[in-house]
Structures are given as C-alpha cells and as structure tokens.
C-alpha cells in the first residue's frame, strides 16, 4: 500500500506542474493589465508603472513563472493583489465553506442515488427504472446555474421558505472550531444556529446534488446488474436464499468498488465545480473567491485557488485508491 501511495504522489507532480503552467499562461495571456485594473481610476502612468514594479509584473513572463514555481515549492502562493493578504491564508479561510457545501451535497446525492440505483437494478425495465433514467438525463442536462436560479425564484422568492444567499445570518455570532458551521454549532450546543445554518445550505447543496443524483444512480444500477450476473449470485439464488439476503450479502458488498469510485470522484468534481453555485447563492467559499479574483485580475489568488483545486482532486483520487483496499479484500491479496 505504501508503494502504491508513493507512486501516486510522485505521479501527481507532473500534473501539478502542467496545471501551474496552464493557469499561469492563461491568466497572463488574458486581455487587460492587472496593474491598471487594481490602480485607482485617476492613477497616472507613473503610478501604474510603480504598481507593476511592486508586484513584479514588469519582469519577463519566464522570470515570473520560475519565481512562482520556487514559491510554490515552499508552499508560498504569494500575496493577493486585491486583498493584500497571503493567498494561502485567504484559501484557508474560504476552504471550509466549500468543503462543507460539497460534502453536504454529496451526502444528499448519495442518500438518494444509491438506493434509487439499487432499486432500479432490481426492477429492471419497470416504471421505476424509467424514472431513474429520466432523472439521470435531467441531472446531466440541466445547467447548475439554471437549477440554482430556479430554486431561488420558487423556494425563496415565491414560497419564501428558505434563504437564498449567505451561509448564516449576519447578526449571529459563532466561535469557529473547525470552520464547518454545522459541526461547530453542534459541538458548542448551539442547536438554533445549526437549524439556521442548515436552512442556508439546503438550496446550494440541492443544486449541486441534482446533477450528481443521476450519475451515481446509473453507476449503482450498472454495478448491481453486473454483479447480479455473476455465478456466485446465481448460485445463492438457486440455493433458495431470500432476496434480502442475496442483496445485502452478495450484491451490495461486491458492487461497492464502482460506487465508491464515482462517489469519490464526484466529491472532487463538486469541490472544483461549485464555482457557479457559490456565485448564484453568494456562498462564501473558494468558488466565489475565485470569481472575485478573476474579475479583479488577481493573478496570485487566481493561480493559488486553481492549484488548490488540483491538489484536492489529486488527493481525492489517492483516497479512493486507498478505500478500494479497505472495501475489497481481493485487492489486498493482489498487492501482497
């Protein structure tokens, strides 16, 4: 297992370098000048030149890139042009909100999608199977920003049931322990705050989960159908085992690997793909911070956030590989 882990970590280095090169080039090739964007409206050419020299924007692009790589090797992502604070500090402040939203959305999607996928597999060709296929098509086809705006208009605007923006009420104090407000409120016994925070996260989490439900349900359905055609399952049915025993003891345990795979990969996708949803719901996470950074041409902050997304996605892939070994004994035997 350690050898596999080391191989995956070393294999991630070229990926990070390629992503760093790509985002560095795209940000600097974009039209406009960061110094002009950050300067005051009445700034003179001399003021803009001084600002460009202050942030190192007057250096050749290759010099800037190698300087950036050197800082990245020391885990130093630089200082934000807009917020005048270390990029790593800004990311650390916003990351818990994004993780909390992504985990909540994934939990909601998995709770609905996995049972739905198993049920459609057991009733293949029925109306329930057709409903699952319809949900999968709708989830993949509907853009997340459209689903979010629709929920805001209906649930918040028309029915006035849930808040449409933010994370918690502005006038409610909380002492952050982990950065996850739902968890912190429970740890501190603030159950009213927990209910309020839950009401704020429902709509953005449901928006993110909507697209995942169809994907996870279809993968779960396919996994259960494939395992159901194996000889050991047919033998269990021939021996007269009850359907519940066949499903719980034979089908589900052996269909776990592809389900774990899609759930782990979708978590990485949710974290990096929540940008539009965070902007729609004014969720104070990395996505909304990235939007603000791109708008202000904040090169260090934009690059730092994209690199952070890359690290998170790579970590999730490695974590899924490790979970494989835990849930499937055959892999442990194969690697010994």
XYZ file of C-alpha atoms in Angstrom:
336
model
C 0.000 0.000 0.000
C 2.826 2.416 0.839
C 4.472 1.730 -2.514
C 1.195 2.460 -4.322
C 0.726 5.647 -2.314
C 4.265 6.828 -3.095
C 3.777 6.066 -6.796
C 0.547 8.064 -6.941
C 2.094 11.021 -5.102
C 5.113 11.103 -7.435
C 2.826 10.771 -10.444
C 0.889 13.831 -9.262
C 3.940 16.109 -9.527
C 3.859 16.445 -13.360
C 0.105 17.062 -13.193
C 0.568 19.940 -10.758
C 3.353 21.412 -12.899
C 1.239 21.232 -16.061
C -1.740 22.822 -14.310
C 0.500 25.545 -12.878
C 1.934 26.255 -16.323
C -1.505 26.272 -17.935
C -3.201 28.607 -15.460
C -0.141 30.855 -15.313
C -0.153 31.240 -19.100
C -3.921 31.705 -19.381
C -4.064 34.392 -16.716
C -1.209 36.367 -18.246
C -2.406 35.956 -21.837
C -5.861 37.265 -20.952
C -6.533 40.770 -22.298
C -6.041 43.689 -19.945
C -3.463 44.751 -17.406
C -3.660 43.714 -13.763
C -1.880 46.867 -12.597
C -4.354 49.081 -14.463
C -7.286 47.148 -13.020
C -6.009 47.459 -9.453
C -4.974 51.097 -9.692
C -7.328 53.952 -8.890
C -9.341 55.479 -11.710
C -7.307 58.711 -11.586
C -3.927 56.925 -11.384
C -1.243 58.229 -13.681
C 1.014 56.148 -15.916
C 3.796 56.587 -13.350
C 1.540 55.232 -10.578
C 0.616 52.224 -12.704
C 4.287 51.605 -13.521
C 5.181 51.702 -9.820
C 2.407 49.250 -9.029
C 3.586 46.978 -11.844
C 7.115 47.031 -10.410
C 5.805 46.466 -6.879
C 4.071 43.224 -7.876
C 6.833 42.075 -10.220
C 4.661 42.439 -13.317
C 7.423 44.294 -15.130
C 9.583 41.157 -15.212
C 9.672 38.797 -18.231
C 6.994 36.117 -18.160
C 9.501 33.262 -17.790
C 11.118 35.003 -14.811
C 7.702 35.417 -13.215
C 6.870 31.752 -13.827
C 10.062 30.361 -12.309
C 9.692 32.726 -9.391
C 6.174 31.387 -8.943
C 7.380 27.749 -9.063
C 10.054 28.494 -6.489
C 7.482 29.967 -4.134
C 5.109 27.064 -4.773
C 7.833 24.574 -3.832
C 7.974 26.362 -0.455
C 4.142 26.257 -0.263
C 4.128 30.037 -0.683
C 1.428 31.140 -3.135
C 2.235 34.819 -2.869
C 0.169 37.792 -1.801
C -3.221 38.754 -3.209
C -3.255 41.970 -5.235
C -6.806 42.789 -4.191
C -6.918 41.744 -0.528
C -3.244 42.440 0.327
C -3.095 39.203 2.310
C -1.269 35.884 1.800
C -3.068 33.709 -0.737
C -2.697 30.615 1.442
C -4.398 32.443 4.317
C -7.320 33.529 2.128
C -7.739 29.996 0.780
C -7.631 28.567 4.305
C -10.419 30.928 5.370
C -12.713 30.012 2.467
C -11.923 26.297 2.019
C -14.068 25.016 4.943
C -17.192 26.625 3.452
C -16.594 24.943 0.096
C -15.855 21.576 1.707
C -18.956 21.808 3.892
C -21.132 22.584 0.868
C -19.592 19.800 -1.249
C -19.839 17.180 1.499
C -23.448 18.093 2.246
C -24.337 17.915 -1.444
C -22.571 14.571 -1.858
C -24.270 13.125 1.231
C -27.654 14.269 -0.080
C -26.925 12.833 -3.529
C -25.628 9.501 -2.189
C -28.558 9.005 0.197
C -30.977 9.411 -2.700
C -28.986 7.974 -5.606
C -27.564 4.718 -4.210
C -30.924 3.296 -3.017
C -32.504 4.535 -6.256
C -29.818 2.811 -8.321
C -30.189 -0.453 -6.415
C -33.980 -0.313 -6.689
C -33.902 0.338 -10.451
C -31.451 -2.535 -10.907
C -33.700 -4.933 -9.006
C -36.726 -3.745 -11.018
C -35.030 -3.502 -14.400
C -37.453 -2.486 -17.135
C -40.150 -1.242 -14.742
C -41.596 2.264 -14.406
C -39.110 2.895 -11.576
C -36.238 2.111 -13.930
C -37.655 4.565 -16.449
C -37.994 7.226 -13.746
C -34.356 6.714 -12.766
C -33.272 7.126 -16.388
C -35.319 10.313 -16.650
C -33.712 11.751 -13.506
C -30.260 10.874 -14.837
C -30.904 12.702 -18.108
C -32.361 15.737 -16.334
C -29.491 15.885 -13.849
C -26.811 15.759 -16.518
C -28.612 18.097 -18.930
C -29.747 20.884 -16.582
C -27.039 23.537 -16.002
C -26.341 24.103 -12.316
C -26.787 27.866 -12.566
C -30.253 27.360 -14.105
C -31.268 24.912 -11.374
C -29.966 27.308 -8.713
C -31.796 30.325 -10.109
C -34.979 28.273 -10.452
C -34.771 27.170 -6.806
C -34.142 30.746 -5.687
C -37.170 32.002 -7.626
C -39.510 29.253 -6.443
C -38.396 28.271 -2.938
C -37.063 31.623 -1.744
C -38.874 34.151 -3.904
C -42.337 32.667 -4.409
C -42.826 30.464 -1.342
C -40.358 32.269 0.973
C -39.332 29.015 2.627
C -35.537 29.157 2.692
C -32.872 31.889 2.478
C -31.346 32.426 -0.935
C -27.852 33.702 -0.118
C -25.140 33.585 2.503
C -24.077 30.940 4.977
C -25.541 32.129 8.300
C -27.393 35.280 9.413
C -25.017 38.231 9.633
C -26.053 39.125 13.202
C -25.441 35.632 14.626
C -22.041 35.196 16.340
C -20.173 31.884 16.261
C -16.802 30.774 17.518
C -15.262 28.700 14.756
C -13.535 25.494 15.820
C -13.252 23.557 12.566
C -14.626 26.078 10.072
C -17.618 23.805 9.383
C -20.504 25.791 10.825
C -22.871 22.819 11.009
C -20.323 20.832 13.003
C -19.163 23.785 15.126
C -22.721 24.668 16.123
C -23.354 21.092 17.251
C -20.079 20.904 19.164
C -20.940 24.114 21.013
C -24.540 23.137 21.656
C -25.952 25.956 19.503
C -28.846 23.987 18.052
C -30.745 27.074 16.871
C -27.691 28.102 14.879
C -27.449 24.576 13.477
C -31.024 24.795 12.203
C -30.352 28.224 10.704
C -27.117 27.096 9.026
C -28.911 24.022 7.694
C -31.618 26.206 6.149
C -28.945 28.290 4.388
C -27.107 25.291 2.935
C -30.141 23.359 1.662
C -30.640 25.198 -1.631
C -26.998 25.324 -2.817
C -26.447 21.728 -1.706
C -29.595 20.585 -3.523
C -28.446 22.419 -6.654
C -25.102 20.634 -6.612
C -26.660 17.298 -5.696
C -29.204 17.424 -8.531
C -26.599 16.759 -11.185
C -24.907 14.053 -9.122
C -28.002 12.003 -8.318
C -28.464 10.746 -11.861
C -24.784 9.884 -12.317
C -24.422 7.988 -9.043
C -27.770 6.235 -9.533
C -26.830 4.979 -13.002
C -23.407 3.751 -11.860
C -25.023 1.999 -8.869
C -27.601 0.419 -11.154
C -24.971 -0.845 -13.595
C -22.776 -2.186 -10.785
C -25.631 -4.136 -9.196
C -26.759 -5.546 -12.563
C -23.201 -6.656 -13.429
C -22.709 -8.346 -10.062
C -26.153 -9.938 -10.330
C -24.977 -11.857 -13.387
C -22.034 -13.433 -11.567
C -22.122 -17.160 -10.827
C -21.937 -16.818 -7.043
C -25.109 -14.692 -7.056
C -26.927 -17.138 -9.327
C -25.811 -19.941 -7.025
C -27.142 -18.079 -3.972
C -30.498 -17.607 -5.707
C -30.559 -21.283 -6.724
C -29.976 -22.321 -3.113
C -33.175 -20.537 -2.162
C -31.745 -17.596 -0.209
C -34.188 -14.800 0.413
C -33.937 -11.798 -1.881
C -32.961 -9.520 1.008
C -30.074 -11.813 1.941
C -28.862 -12.017 -1.649
C -28.872 -8.240 -1.954
C -27.255 -7.471 1.424
C -24.709 -10.323 1.493
C -23.763 -10.723 -2.162
C -24.899 -7.914 -4.426
C -24.110 -4.763 -2.444
C -20.714 -5.760 -0.979
C -19.406 -6.712 -4.428
C -20.858 -3.638 -6.128
C -19.189 -1.297 -3.650
C -15.993 -0.572 -5.614
C -17.554 1.231 -8.621
C -19.961 3.058 -6.312
C -17.095 4.233 -4.103
C -15.189 5.247 -7.232
C -17.921 7.501 -8.570
C -18.689 8.997 -5.149
C -15.028 9.835 -4.531
C -14.533 11.329 -7.977
C -17.766 13.284 -7.756
C -16.636 14.824 -4.456
C -13.581 16.209 -6.212
C -15.813 17.435 -9.017
C -18.203 19.061 -6.555
C -15.399 20.929 -4.794
C -13.899 22.244 -8.015
C -17.203 22.636 -9.840
C -19.141 24.593 -7.231
C -17.964 27.980 -8.546
C -21.193 28.889 -10.347
C -23.374 27.662 -7.488
C -21.381 29.646 -4.929
C -21.748 32.782 -7.031
C -25.502 32.250 -7.501
C -26.107 31.756 -3.764
C -23.389 34.185 -2.543
C -21.791 31.288 -0.688
C -18.508 32.465 0.901
C -16.312 29.663 -0.405
C -13.422 29.195 -2.803
C -15.672 29.435 -5.843
C -16.927 32.933 -5.088
C -13.386 33.931 -4.119
C -12.098 32.665 -7.478
C -14.783 34.667 -9.279
C -13.720 37.816 -7.428
C -10.049 37.089 -8.162
C -10.628 36.620 -11.895
C -12.762 39.764 -12.052
C -10.007 41.797 -10.400
C -7.227 40.050 -12.404
C -5.696 38.995 -9.111
C -3.063 36.690 -10.613
C -1.586 35.158 -7.404
C -5.021 34.464 -5.907
C -6.423 33.002 -9.134
C -3.407 30.761 -9.613
C -3.377 29.702 -5.958
C -7.041 28.692 -5.958
C -6.719 26.660 -9.175
C -3.629 24.913 -7.802
C -5.553 24.176 -4.604
C -8.379 22.632 -6.635
C -5.782 20.468 -8.376
C -4.322 19.268 -5.074
C -7.791 18.462 -3.763
C -8.723 16.464 -6.864
C -5.466 14.502 -6.753
C -5.941 13.831 -3.041
C -9.453 12.516 -3.666
C -8.147 10.116 -6.337
C -5.479 8.798 -3.980
C -8.041 8.468 -1.174
C -10.339 6.454 -3.438
C -7.470 4.074 -4.239
C -6.853 3.544 -0.525
C -10.535 2.944 0.134
C -10.500 0.268 -2.581
C -8.119 -1.791 -0.486
C -10.338 -1.450 2.577
C -13.623 -2.420 0.920
C -12.348 -5.140 -1.430
C -10.254 -7.920 0.192
C -9.251 -9.189 -3.269
C -7.140 -6.079 -3.788
C -5.305 -6.649 -0.514
C -4.455 -10.199 -1.614
C -3.366 -8.991 -5.063
C -0.955 -6.402 -3.644
C 0.722 -8.620 -1.063
